[in-house]
Short mmCIF file of C-alpha atoms in Angstrom, two decimals:
data_model
loop_
_atom_site.label_atom_id
_atom_site.label_comp_id
_atom_site.label_asym_id
_atom_site.label_seq_id
_atom_site.Cartn_x
_atom_site.Cartn_y
_atom_site.Cartn_z
CA MET A 1 -26.70 18.55 21.20
CA ASN A 2 -25.78 14.90 21.72
CA SER A 3 -22.55 13.72 20.05
CA SER A 4 -24.50 10.74 18.65
CA ASP A 5 -26.20 13.28 16.35
CA ALA A 6 -22.88 14.42 14.82
CA VAL A 7 -20.84 13.58 11.76
CA LYS A 8 -17.81 11.48 12.70
CA ILE A 9 -14.38 11.86 11.10
CA ILE A 10 -12.21 8.78 11.71
CA PRO A 11 -8.61 8.80 10.38
CA LEU A 12 -7.41 5.18 10.08
CA GLY A 13 -4.01 6.25 8.69
CA GLY A 14 -2.09 9.23 7.30
CA LEU A 15 -1.41 10.88 10.65
CA GLU A 16 1.92 10.81 12.53
CA GLN A 17 3.49 9.73 9.24
CA ILE A 18 3.77 10.54 5.53
CA GLY A 19 1.78 7.83 3.79
CA MET A 20 -1.01 5.24 4.33
CA ASN A 21 -3.77 7.83 4.00
CA ILE A 22 -7.26 6.56 4.74
CA THR A 23 -10.14 8.37 6.47
CA ALA A 24 -13.70 7.30 7.20
CA ILE A 25 -16.55 9.82 7.46
CA GLU A 26 -19.69 8.54 9.12
CA TYR A 27 -23.22 9.65 9.91
CA GLU A 28 -25.92 7.30 11.20
CA ASP A 29 -26.18 4.43 8.68
CA SER A 30 -23.74 5.86 6.08
CA ILE A 31 -19.93 5.60 5.92
CA ILE A 32 -17.71 6.84 3.09
CA VAL A 33 -13.99 6.09 2.92
CA ILE A 34 -11.56 8.67 1.51
CA ASP A 35 -8.36 7.22 -0.02
CA CYS A 36 -6.81 3.85 0.72
CA GLY A 37 -3.04 4.16 0.75
CA LEU A 38 -0.02 2.20 1.90
CA SER A 39 3.33 3.08 3.40
CA PHE A 40 6.71 1.47 2.92
CA PRO A 41 8.50 -0.52 5.62
CA THR A 42 10.99 1.09 7.97
CA ASP A 43 14.50 -0.34 8.38
CA ASP A 44 13.48 -2.43 11.40
CA MET A 45 10.65 -4.20 9.48
CA LEU A 46 12.91 -6.93 8.14
CA GLY A 47 11.59 -8.71 5.07
CA ILE A 48 8.36 -6.70 4.96
CA ASP A 49 7.26 -5.51 1.51
CA LEU A 50 4.41 -3.10 2.30
CA VAL A 51 2.47 -1.68 5.23
CA ILE A 52 -1.30 -1.27 4.92
CA PRO A 53 -3.86 0.14 7.40
CA ASP A 54 -5.78 -1.89 9.96
CA ILE A 55 -9.41 -1.77 8.76
CA SER A 56 -11.02 -3.81 11.56
CA TYR A 57 -13.49 -0.98 12.20
CA LEU A 58 -14.57 -0.88 8.54
CA ILE A 59 -14.98 -4.68 8.45
CA GLU A 60 -17.22 -4.50 11.55
CA ASN A 61 -19.35 -1.81 9.84
CA GLN A 62 -19.15 -3.14 6.29
CA ASP A 63 -22.91 -2.99 5.72
CA ARG A 64 -22.90 0.80 6.22
CA ILE A 65 -20.08 1.61 3.75
CA LYS A 66 -21.44 3.41 0.67
CA GLY A 67 -18.23 3.88 -1.31
CA LEU A 68 -14.49 4.57 -1.54
CA VAL A 69 -13.63 8.03 -2.88
CA ILE A 70 -10.08 8.63 -4.16
CA THR A 71 -8.34 12.03 -4.40
CA HIS A 72 -5.40 11.02 -6.67
CA GLY A 73 -3.27 8.16 -7.93
CA HIS A 74 -0.22 8.08 -5.64
CA GLU A 75 0.67 4.87 -3.77
CA ASP A 76 0.16 6.50 -0.37
CA HIS A 77 -3.48 7.09 -1.41
CA ILE A 78 -4.35 4.03 -3.56
CA GLY A 79 -1.72 1.35 -2.79
CA SER A 80 -3.84 -0.65 -0.32
CA ILE A 81 -6.91 -0.86 -2.57
CA PRO A 82 -6.37 -4.46 -3.82
CA TYR A 83 -5.74 -5.80 -0.30
CA ILE A 84 -8.71 -3.99 1.25
CA GLU A 85 -11.15 -4.58 -1.62
CA LYS A 86 -10.65 -8.33 -1.10
CA GLN A 87 -12.23 -7.82 2.33
CA LEU A 88 -14.71 -4.98 1.77
CA ASN A 89 -15.56 -4.84 -1.98
CA MET A 90 -16.50 -1.12 -1.88
CA PRO A 91 -17.54 0.73 -5.06
CA ILE A 92 -14.71 3.09 -6.10
CA TYR A 93 -15.13 6.67 -7.36
CA ALA A 94 -12.13 8.47 -8.92
CA THR A 95 -11.03 10.68 -11.82
CA LYS A 96 -9.92 9.20 -15.15
CA LEU A 97 -6.14 8.81 -14.73
CA THR A 98 -6.51 7.77 -11.08
CA MET A 99 -8.98 5.07 -12.09
CA GLY A 100 -6.66 3.91 -14.89
CA ILE A 101 -3.91 3.25 -12.34
CA ILE A 102 -6.37 1.59 -9.92
CA ASP A 103 -7.67 -0.65 -12.72
CA TYR A 104 -4.12 -1.87 -13.39
CA LYS A 105 -3.72 -2.79 -9.70
CA LEU A 106 -7.06 -4.60 -9.63
CA LYS A 107 -6.11 -6.58 -12.76
CA GLU A 108 -2.85 -7.66 -11.11
CA HIS A 109 -4.87 -9.07 -8.19
CA ASN A 110 -7.62 -10.59 -10.39
CA LEU A 111 -10.24 -8.26 -8.90
CA ILE A 112 -11.16 -6.17 -11.94
CA ASN A 113 -14.47 -7.99 -12.52
CA ASN A 114 -15.45 -8.00 -8.84
CA VAL A 115 -15.23 -4.29 -7.96
CA LYS A 116 -17.70 -1.65 -9.11
CA ARG A 117 -15.88 1.46 -10.41
CA LYS A 118 -17.09 4.84 -11.61
CA ILE A 119 -15.01 7.58 -13.27
CA VAL A 120 -15.96 11.03 -11.94
CA THR A 121 -15.37 14.40 -13.62
CA TYR A 122 -14.61 17.70 -11.90
CA GLY A 123 -17.74 19.44 -10.67
CA GLN A 124 -19.68 16.20 -10.64
CA ILE A 125 -21.55 15.33 -7.43
CA ILE A 126 -22.12 11.71 -6.43
CA ASN A 127 -24.68 10.56 -3.86
CA LEU A 128 -23.41 8.05 -1.29
CA GLY A 129 -25.98 7.31 1.42
CA CYS A 130 -26.69 10.53 3.30
CA PHE A 131 -23.56 12.15 1.82
CA ARG A 132 -23.06 14.05 -1.43
CA VAL A 133 -19.45 14.29 -2.67
CA GLU A 134 -18.21 16.87 -5.18
CA PHE A 135 -14.84 16.54 -6.95
CA ILE A 136 -12.92 19.85 -7.29
CA ARG A 137 -9.91 20.34 -9.58
CA THR A 138 -6.55 20.79 -7.81
CA ASN A 139 -2.90 20.67 -8.85
CA HIS A 140 -0.39 18.11 -7.54
CA SER A 141 2.59 16.13 -8.84
CA ILE A 142 0.22 13.76 -10.66
CA ALA A 143 -2.52 14.76 -13.08
CA ASP A 144 -6.25 14.42 -12.30
CA SER A 145 -5.88 15.22 -8.60
CA ALA A 146 -9.01 16.31 -6.77
CA ALA A 147 -10.18 17.89 -3.55
CA LEU A 148 -13.53 16.80 -2.15
CA ALA A 149 -16.45 18.83 -0.89
CA ILE A 150 -18.47 16.46 1.27
CA TYR A 151 -22.03 17.63 1.89
CA THR A 152 -23.18 16.11 5.18
CA PRO A 153 -26.41 16.57 7.19
CA LYS A 154 -24.40 18.81 9.56
CA GLY A 155 -22.54 20.96 7.03
CA VAL A 156 -19.87 20.91 4.33
CA ILE A 157 -16.49 19.26 4.97
CA VAL A 158 -13.71 20.16 2.51
CA HIS A 159 -10.89 17.61 2.11
CA THR A 160 -8.06 19.08 0.00
CA GLY A 161 -6.26 15.82 -0.77
CA ASP A 162 -2.61 16.45 -1.64
CA PHE A 163 -2.51 19.80 -3.42
CA LYS A 164 -0.54 22.85 -4.51
CA VAL A 165 -1.51 25.99 -6.38
CA ASP A 166 0.06 25.85 -9.86
CA TYR A 167 -1.00 28.64 -12.23
CA THR A 168 0.95 27.09 -15.15
CA PRO A 169 0.45 23.32 -14.88
CA VAL A 170 2.03 21.06 -17.50
CA ASN A 171 -1.15 19.07 -18.07
CA GLY A 172 -4.76 19.98 -17.32
CA GLY A 173 -6.29 23.07 -15.82
CA VAL A 174 -5.46 25.38 -12.93
CA ILE A 175 -6.77 24.58 -9.44
CA ASP A 176 -10.41 25.72 -9.16
CA LEU A 177 -9.89 28.44 -6.56
CA GLN A 178 -13.23 29.98 -7.50
CA ARG A 179 -15.10 26.87 -6.36
CA PHE A 180 -13.31 26.90 -2.99
CA GLY A 181 -14.33 30.56 -2.64
CA GLU A 182 -17.96 29.76 -3.46
CA LEU A 183 -17.99 27.02 -0.83
CA GLY A 184 -16.47 29.46 1.67
CA LYS A 185 -19.25 31.99 1.02
CA LYS A 186 -21.93 29.35 1.61
CA GLY A 187 -20.16 28.11 4.74
CA VAL A 188 -17.63 25.34 5.34
CA LEU A 189 -17.98 23.43 8.59
CA ALA A 190 -14.48 21.87 8.59
CA LEU A 191 -11.33 21.91 6.45
CA LEU A 192 -9.08 18.85 6.29
CA ALA A 193 -5.95 20.15 4.54
CA ASP A 194 -2.59 18.73 3.42
CA SER A 195 0.19 19.37 5.98
CA THR A 196 3.25 17.97 4.14
CA ASN A 197 4.93 21.30 3.29
CA VAL A 198 3.50 23.43 6.09
CA GLU A 199 6.98 24.13 7.47
CA ARG A 200 8.06 25.80 4.21
CA PRO A 201 7.36 29.52 3.79
CA GLY A 202 6.16 31.07 0.53
CA PHE A 203 4.72 29.28 -2.48
CA THR A 204 5.64 25.99 -4.15
CA PRO A 205 7.13 26.70 -7.62
CA SER A 206 5.22 25.60 -10.72
CA GLU A 207 6.01 22.18 -12.19
CA LYS A 208 6.78 24.01 -15.46
CA THR A 209 9.96 25.53 -13.95
CA ILE A 210 11.52 22.07 -14.04
CA GLY A 211 11.03 21.94 -17.82
CA LYS A 212 13.39 24.93 -18.18
CA THR A 213 15.91 23.24 -15.85
CA PHE A 214 15.86 20.10 -18.02
CA ASP A 215 16.33 22.19 -21.17
CA HIS A 216 19.42 23.85 -19.66
CA LEU A 217 20.86 20.50 -18.51
CA PHE A 218 20.25 18.87 -21.91
CA ASP A 219 21.82 21.89 -23.66
CA ASP A 220 24.90 21.90 -21.38
CA ASN A 221 25.46 18.14 -21.69
CA ARG A 222 24.99 17.44 -25.39
CA ASP A 223 27.94 15.02 -25.45
CA ARG A 224 26.86 12.86 -22.50
CA ARG A 225 24.37 10.06 -22.04
CA ILE A 226 21.66 11.22 -19.62
CA ILE A 227 19.94 8.99 -17.04
CA ILE A 228 17.09 10.55 -15.05
CA ALA A 229 15.46 8.94 -12.00
CA THR A 230 12.10 10.23 -10.80
CA PHE A 231 8.81 9.01 -9.32
CA ALA A 232 6.92 6.89 -11.83
CA SER A 233 3.66 8.56 -10.89
CA ASN A 234 4.93 12.07 -11.66
CA VAL A 235 3.46 11.99 -15.15
CA ASP A 236 4.06 15.71 -15.80
CA ARG A 237 7.76 15.34 -14.91
CA VAL A 238 8.12 12.42 -17.33
CA GLN A 239 6.35 14.51 -20.02
CA GLN A 240 8.85 17.34 -19.56
CA ILE A 241 11.81 14.96 -19.81
CA ILE A 242 10.35 13.59 -23.07
CA ASN A 243 9.83 17.16 -24.34
CA SER A 244 13.48 18.09 -23.67
CA ALA A 245 14.73 14.82 -25.18
CA TYR A 246 12.73 15.46 -28.37
CA LYS A 247 13.90 19.08 -28.53
CA TYR A 248 17.56 18.00 -28.35
CA GLY A 249 17.22 15.02 -30.70
CA ARG A 250 17.49 12.22 -28.17
CA LYS A 251 15.75 8.85 -28.03
CA VAL A 252 13.96 7.97 -24.77
CA ALA A 253 14.09 4.56 -23.08
CA VAL A 254 12.04 3.85 -19.96
CA ASP A 255 12.99 1.26 -17.33
CA GLY A 256 11.38 0.11 -14.09
CA ARG A 257 8.14 -1.84 -13.79
CA SER A 258 6.07 0.97 -12.25
CA MET A 259 7.50 3.53 -14.70
CA VAL A 260 6.65 1.39 -17.73
CA ASN A 261 3.14 0.65 -16.37
CA ILE A 262 2.20 4.24 -15.58
CA LEU A 263 3.70 5.56 -18.83
CA GLY A 264 1.55 3.03 -20.71
CA ILE A 265 -1.62 3.97 -18.81
CA ALA A 266 -1.01 7.75 -19.06
CA SER A 267 -0.15 7.52 -22.76
CA GLU A 268 -3.23 5.41 -23.53
CA LEU A 269 -5.50 7.87 -21.67
CA GLY A 270 -3.93 10.93 -23.31
CA TYR A 271 -2.08 12.34 -20.27
CA ILE A 272 1.35 11.92 -21.87
CA LYS A 273 2.12 12.79 -25.48
CA ILE A 274 5.17 11.08 -26.96
CA PRO A 275 6.38 12.34 -30.36
CA ASP A 276 6.74 9.67 -33.06
CA ASN A 277 10.08 7.82 -33.21
CA THR A 278 11.14 9.14 -29.78
CA LEU A 279 10.49 6.12 -27.54
CA ILE A 280 12.75 3.06 -27.85
CA GLU A 281 12.78 -0.25 -25.98
CA MET A 282 15.45 -0.89 -23.31
CA GLU A 283 16.75 -3.68 -25.57
CA GLN A 284 17.70 -1.00 -28.12
CA VAL A 285 19.74 1.30 -25.82
CA ASN A 286 23.05 -0.10 -27.02
CA GLU A 287 22.13 0.53 -30.66
CA TYR A 288 22.43 4.33 -30.23
CA PRO A 289 25.36 6.49 -29.15
CA GLY A 290 25.07 7.65 -25.51
CA GLU A 291 24.77 11.33 -26.43
CA LYS A 292 21.62 10.50 -28.44
CA GLU A 293 19.81 8.81 -25.53
CA VAL A 294 18.03 9.60 -22.29
CA ILE A 295 17.00 6.79 -19.96
CA ILE A 296 14.13 7.46 -17.51
CA THR A 297 14.20 5.12 -14.52
CA THR A 298 12.76 4.40 -11.11
CA GLY A 299 14.95 4.39 -8.01
CA SER A 300 15.19 8.07 -7.06
CA GLN A 301 14.70 7.04 -3.40
CA GLY A 302 17.63 4.62 -3.34
CA GLU A 303 15.37 1.54 -3.18
CA ASN A 304 17.51 -1.59 -3.17
CA MET A 305 16.25 -3.38 -6.27
CA ALA A 306 15.03 -0.35 -8.23
CA VAL A 307 16.66 0.34 -11.59
CA LEU A 308 19.00 3.15 -10.51
CA SER A 309 20.36 1.11 -7.58
CA ARG A 310 21.03 -1.82 -9.92
CA ILE A 311 22.80 0.47 -12.39
CA ALA A 312 24.89 1.96 -9.55
CA ALA A 313 25.79 -1.52 -8.26
CA ASN A 314 26.72 -2.72 -11.77
CA ILE A 315 24.09 -5.48 -11.77
CA HIS A 316 21.76 -4.05 -14.43
CA ASN A 317 21.63 -6.34 -17.47
CA LYS A 318 21.48 -3.57 -20.10
CA VAL A 319 23.01 -0.38 -18.67
CA SER A 320 26.50 0.11 -17.25
CA ILE A 321 27.79 3.49 -16.10
CA VAL A 322 30.65 4.84 -18.19
CA PRO A 323 32.73 7.84 -17.08
CA GLY A 324 31.05 11.04 -18.20
CA ASP A 325 27.44 9.82 -17.91
CA LEU A 326 25.09 12.43 -16.43
CA VAL A 327 22.69 11.09 -13.79
CA ILE A 328 19.88 13.39 -12.58
CA LEU A 329 17.82 12.60 -9.47
CA SER A 330 14.59 14.50 -10.06
CA SER A 331 13.04 14.09 -6.63
CA SER A 332 13.64 14.91 -2.98
CA PRO A 333 14.46 12.07 -0.57
CA ILE A 334 11.44 11.03 1.46
CA PRO A 335 12.34 11.41 5.19
CA GLY A 336 14.23 8.27 6.20
CA ASN A 337 15.57 7.53 2.69
CA GLU A 338 18.52 9.97 2.80
CA LYS A 339 21.13 7.28 3.56
CA ALA A 340 19.98 5.03 0.73
CA VAL A 341 19.95 7.95 -1.74
CA ASN A 342 23.46 9.06 -0.70
CA ARG A 343 24.74 5.48 -1.09
CA VAL A 344 23.49 5.37 -4.69
CA ILE A 345 24.95 8.84 -5.45
CA ASN A 346 28.36 7.78 -4.07
CA GLU A 347 28.37 4.53 -6.08
CA LEU A 348 27.51 6.43 -9.28
CA GLU A 349 30.20 9.08 -8.66
CA MET A 350 32.81 6.36 -8.00
CA LYS A 351 32.06 4.91 -11.43
CA GLY A 352 32.74 8.27 -13.06
CA ALA A 353 29.21 9.59 -13.47
CA LYS A 354 28.33 13.22 -12.89
CA VAL A 355 25.35 13.28 -10.52
CA ILE A 356 22.97 16.24 -10.17
CA TYR A 357 20.46 16.11 -7.34
CA HIS A 358 19.88 19.77 -6.38
CA ASP A 359 17.29 22.08 -8.00
CA THR A 360 15.90 19.29 -10.21
CA HIS A 361 12.64 18.84 -8.34
CA VAL A 362 9.66 20.88 -7.22
CA SER A 363 7.21 19.64 -4.64
CA GLY A 364 3.59 18.74 -5.29
CA HIS A 365 2.47 20.05 -1.92
CA ALA A 366 1.28 23.48 -0.77
CA CYS A 367 3.65 25.71 1.20
CA GLN A 368 2.46 28.16 3.87
CA GLU A 369 1.09 30.88 1.58
CA GLU A 370 -0.98 28.39 -0.44
CA LEU A 371 -2.41 26.91 2.74
CA LYS A 372 -3.27 30.42 3.94
CA LEU A 373 -5.02 31.03 0.61
CA MET A 374 -7.05 27.83 1.10
CA TYR A 375 -8.13 28.98 4.58
CA ALA A 376 -8.92 32.49 3.31
CA LEU A 377 -11.13 31.09 0.54
CA THR A 378 -12.97 28.35 2.45
CA LYS A 379 -13.30 30.22 5.79
CA PRO A 380 -13.86 26.99 7.76
CA LYS A 381 -15.34 26.99 11.25
CA TYR A 382 -13.12 24.06 12.28
CA ALA A 383 -9.62 23.04 11.13
CA VAL A 384 -8.35 19.44 11.14
CA PRO A 385 -4.75 19.13 9.81
CA VAL A 386 -4.14 15.85 7.93
CA HIS A 387 -1.39 14.14 5.91
CA GLY A 388 1.80 14.53 7.91
CA GLU A 389 4.00 13.65 10.85
CA TYR A 390 3.13 15.14 14.23
CA LYS A 391 5.51 18.10 13.73
CA HIS A 392 3.68 18.96 10.47
CA LEU A 393 0.25 18.70 12.10
CA LYS A 394 1.38 20.90 15.00
CA ARG A 395 2.75 23.61 12.70
CA HIS A 396 -0.42 23.39 10.58
CA ALA A 397 -2.54 23.92 13.72
CA GLU A 398 -0.49 27.06 14.46
CA LEU A 399 -1.05 28.31 10.90
CA ALA A 400 -4.81 27.75 11.22
CA ARG A 401 -4.82 29.84 14.39
CA GLU A 402 -2.79 32.55 12.61
CA MET A 403 -5.62 32.61 10.04
CA GLY A 404 -8.09 33.54 12.77
CA ILE A 405 -9.53 30.16 13.70
CA PRO A 406 -10.00 29.97 17.50
CA LYS A 407 -7.69 27.57 19.35
CA GLU A 408 -10.63 25.44 20.52
CA ASN A 409 -11.72 25.00 16.86
CA VAL A 410 -8.43 23.37 15.78
CA LYS A 411 -7.78 19.68 16.52
CA ILE A 412 -4.69 17.53 16.01
CA LEU A 413 -5.98 13.96 15.74
CA SER A 414 -4.25 10.62 16.24
CA THR A 415 -4.89 7.57 14.08
CA GLY A 416 -8.07 5.86 15.29
CA ASP A 417 -9.59 8.96 16.95
CA VAL A 418 -13.31 9.53 16.39
CA LEU A 419 -13.92 13.27 15.95
CA SER A 420 -17.60 14.18 16.45
CA LEU A 421 -18.52 17.21 14.38
CA ALA A 422 -21.58 19.45 14.18
CA GLU A 423 -22.25 23.19 14.32
CA ASP A 424 -21.74 23.22 18.09
CA ILE A 425 -19.80 19.95 18.60
CA PHE A 426 -16.07 19.51 17.95
CA GLU A 427 -14.54 16.86 20.19
CA VAL A 428 -12.87 13.47 20.16
CA THR A 429 -15.52 11.14 21.57
CA ASN A 430 -14.11 7.68 20.98
CA LYS A 431 -11.21 5.59 19.64
CA VAL A 432 -11.46 2.71 17.17
CA PRO A 433 -8.93 -0.07 16.44
CA SER A 434 -6.21 1.17 14.08
CA GLY A 435 -2.59 0.55 13.24
CA GLU A 436 -0.40 -1.21 10.71
CA VAL A 437 -0.86 -4.53 8.92
CA LEU A 438 2.36 -5.92 7.44
CA VAL A 439 2.45 -7.49 3.96
CA ASP A 440 5.21 -10.04 3.33
CA GLY A 441 4.98 -11.72 -0.06
CA LEU A 442 1.49 -13.19 -0.29
CA GLY A 443 1.01 -13.04 3.48
CA VAL A 444 -1.15 -10.17 4.73
CA GLY A 445 -1.08 -9.66 8.49
CA ASP A 446 0.59 -13.01 9.27
CA VAL A 447 3.78 -11.25 10.36
CA GLY A 448 3.32 -9.42 13.64
CA ASN A 449 5.49 -7.95 16.37
CA ILE A 450 6.69 -11.34 17.68
CA VAL A 451 7.82 -12.50 14.23
CA LEU A 452 9.51 -9.13 13.59
CA ARG A 453 11.28 -9.36 16.94
CA ASP A 454 12.54 -12.85 16.03
CA ARG A 455 13.76 -11.56 12.67
CA GLN A 456 15.59 -8.70 14.36
CA GLN A 457 17.26 -11.08 16.81
CA LEU A 458 18.24 -13.44 13.99
CA SER A 459 19.65 -10.55 11.94
CA GLN A 460 21.67 -9.17 14.86
CA ASN A 461 22.87 -12.31 16.69
CA GLY A 462 22.16 -15.35 14.56
CA LEU A 463 20.81 -18.77 15.52
CA ILE A 464 22.02 -21.75 17.55
CA ILE A 465 20.17 -25.06 17.06
CA VAL A 466 20.56 -27.76 19.72
CA ALA A 467 19.47 -31.15 18.34
CA VAL A 468 19.14 -34.17 20.65
CA THR A 469 17.52 -37.61 20.50
CA LEU A 470 16.07 -39.13 23.70
CA GLU A 471 14.77 -42.56 24.57
CA LYS A 472 11.03 -42.13 25.09
CA ALA A 473 10.58 -44.41 28.08
CA THR A 474 13.66 -43.52 30.14
CA GLY A 475 14.61 -40.04 28.89
CA GLU A 476 18.14 -41.33 28.24
CA ILE A 477 20.19 -39.31 25.71
CA LEU A 478 20.71 -41.54 22.64
CA ALA A 479 22.29 -38.98 20.27
CA GLY A 480 23.61 -35.44 20.64
CA PRO A 481 23.32 -32.83 21.72
CA ASP A 482 24.57 -31.56 18.35
CA ILE A 483 25.17 -27.82 17.96
CA VAL A 484 24.37 -26.08 14.64
CA SER A 485 25.29 -22.39 14.23
CA ARG A 486 23.81 -20.07 11.59
CA GLY A 487 24.79 -16.40 11.51
CA PHE A 488 26.38 -16.61 15.00
CA VAL A 489 29.99 -17.76 14.54
CA TYR A 490 31.89 -19.45 11.73
CA VAL A 491 32.03 -23.01 13.06
CA ARG A 492 35.41 -24.01 11.59
CA GLU A 493 37.11 -21.13 13.36
CA SER A 494 35.21 -21.61 16.63
CA GLU A 495 35.41 -25.34 17.24
CA MET A 496 36.38 -24.87 20.90
CA LEU A 497 33.36 -22.62 21.57
CA ILE A 498 30.97 -25.06 19.83
CA GLU A 499 32.41 -27.97 21.84
CA ASP A 500 31.95 -26.00 25.08
CA CYS A 501 28.36 -25.25 24.03
CA ARG A 502 27.80 -28.98 23.53
CA VAL A 503 29.11 -29.75 27.02
CA VAL A 504 26.94 -27.02 28.62
CA ALA A 505 23.89 -28.26 26.69
CA GLU A 506 24.52 -31.88 27.74
CA GLU A 507 24.82 -30.94 31.44
CA ALA A 508 21.73 -28.72 31.28
CA LEU A 509 19.77 -31.45 29.53
CA SER A 510 20.70 -34.16 32.03
CA ASP A 511 19.82 -31.88 34.93
CA ALA A 512 16.50 -30.86 33.36
CA ILE A 513 15.48 -34.45 32.55
CA ARG A 514 16.21 -35.44 36.17
CA ARG A 515 14.13 -32.52 37.50
CA TYR A 516 11.27 -32.35 34.99
CA SER A 517 11.01 -35.94 33.72
CA CYS A 518 9.20 -35.75 30.32
CA ASP A 519 7.97 -32.13 30.48
CA TRP A 520 9.55 -31.15 27.15
CA GLY A 521 8.50 -27.49 27.43
CA ARG A 522 10.37 -27.01 30.73
CA ILE A 523 13.34 -29.05 29.49
CA LYS A 524 13.66 -26.81 26.39
CA GLY A 525 13.33 -23.68 28.55
CA SER A 526 16.07 -24.86 30.90
CA LEU A 527 18.32 -25.70 27.95
CA LYS A 528 17.80 -22.24 26.40
CA ASP A 529 18.46 -20.47 29.71
CA SER A 530 21.70 -22.36 30.48
CA LEU A 531 23.12 -22.04 26.97
CA GLY A 532 22.04 -18.40 26.66
CA GLU A 533 23.77 -17.50 29.95
CA PHE A 534 26.95 -19.32 28.91
CA LEU A 535 27.09 -17.65 25.46
CA TRP A 536 26.49 -14.20 26.91
CA LYS A 537 29.38 -14.64 29.37
CA ARG A 538 31.72 -15.95 26.64
CA THR A 539 30.77 -13.73 23.68
CA LYS A 540 28.48 -10.92 24.96
CA ARG A 541 26.00 -12.03 22.28
CA SER A 542 22.46 -13.39 22.56
CA PRO A 543 21.70 -15.62 19.57
CA MET A 544 18.29 -17.21 19.17
CA ILE A 545 18.52 -20.71 20.69
CA LEU A 546 16.27 -23.37 19.17
CA PRO A 547 16.25 -26.77 20.96
CA ILE A 548 14.96 -29.68 18.85
CA ILE A 549 14.19 -32.83 20.87
CA SER A 550 13.32 -36.09 19.10
CA GLU A 551 11.91 -39.12 20.90
CA VAL A 552 12.47 -42.73 19.84
#
């Protein structure tokens, strides 16, 4: 069979990293897109706010896109929607809570009236071109999560989304294992399953176990004010904190933009139930004794300007840590955030707070035994690990082979790979453009590698500006060169160095004007080279050198 007559799976993000999940599935004139997430900048992406996927391939094939299907409402699955809908305007299909969160994002970007949206219920099948997509109930750390059964002309593809098996969920029903089993009996061509927790043996504990932990902590700390930081999107976790607060007679205040927004959406849609007279505004926190309050905040990942970081740094306008406060971090650090989290913990402890950050979180992702159960139920012919760094994908591939799937039927993909799939085809046949697009303020994609490199150089070595005025006709120096230093040395304490820089710049300038006449590009290059060499010899530093030549 020719690979042109195959379904194509094209991951445009979500591989080699945790986050920015987006996958296209294509057959002939139909493309559907699964999820549309973002990731957060790494330490070397100075000044960058968000990272979204490169969708050049989707823009080129816009006329074939039938819809955007969303598995759940976490940022790494929906965060890029406003940016990408501005370019593609795809109809969106999602469950009720997920759509509520998406609607809020679209309103923020003034897109709510432009984008077609449809709320889907579990078991419902939607027709998108030559594909039919069924939403299947799963459990995760946010309510209304779904797996997808995608009926294609070549067979059924099951995409688990982020999932765990929770027999006692806080909100909603238990994962529909029966449906996965039914699909397995009929025949599943390929399984795309969550790899995040594949390195962990056993089962992921139920979210309900955390409710008991909170009850114990509230009971043991009746005389302390309690501050709890968690992910805003973990609606069930917030519900359990509210339950414990109500049980122990405490008022609840909520702080952090995303926390307030999601609490409002979830409460309005019936996914969080808040007892009367329990919730208070942040403005009221000082009207109650500390032992009668619990404050739920964002910032469990040590983010610089999140609420918990501002409280720890003593720059929050309503909450100051007093000795004896209990601070609970109800989350695990995302890989790469450990330093930031430890910094916040240390600052809180120094101010006299008691900080608890162990055994106050359970994951929303399947461990090894749950993944094995998913394979046992769906019995896929092919396995394609998704959602994870390379080490997760590799371990997931090993697990798939342990479950009896032949080595040649398991593929670890890279972002941009085109996997051709049919009953007797399973191979990477092409590569499409993919990668990261950086968002800085209102700028999307206008900061690239060159700008980032400049920012890194500025942050590490500072800037030297050489300003000079030349006579246009003769090239004679009329004023300068003046040396301005920013972030390189403190000028008042380095007058000798600055004066030497001026002398070197003047000599280099005179020599360059004599050699290159009025070729300002070559004159600037010569000036940068001479001054750069001098500064490296004197200081072993390489600041950015910016010559500014004015003609009169």
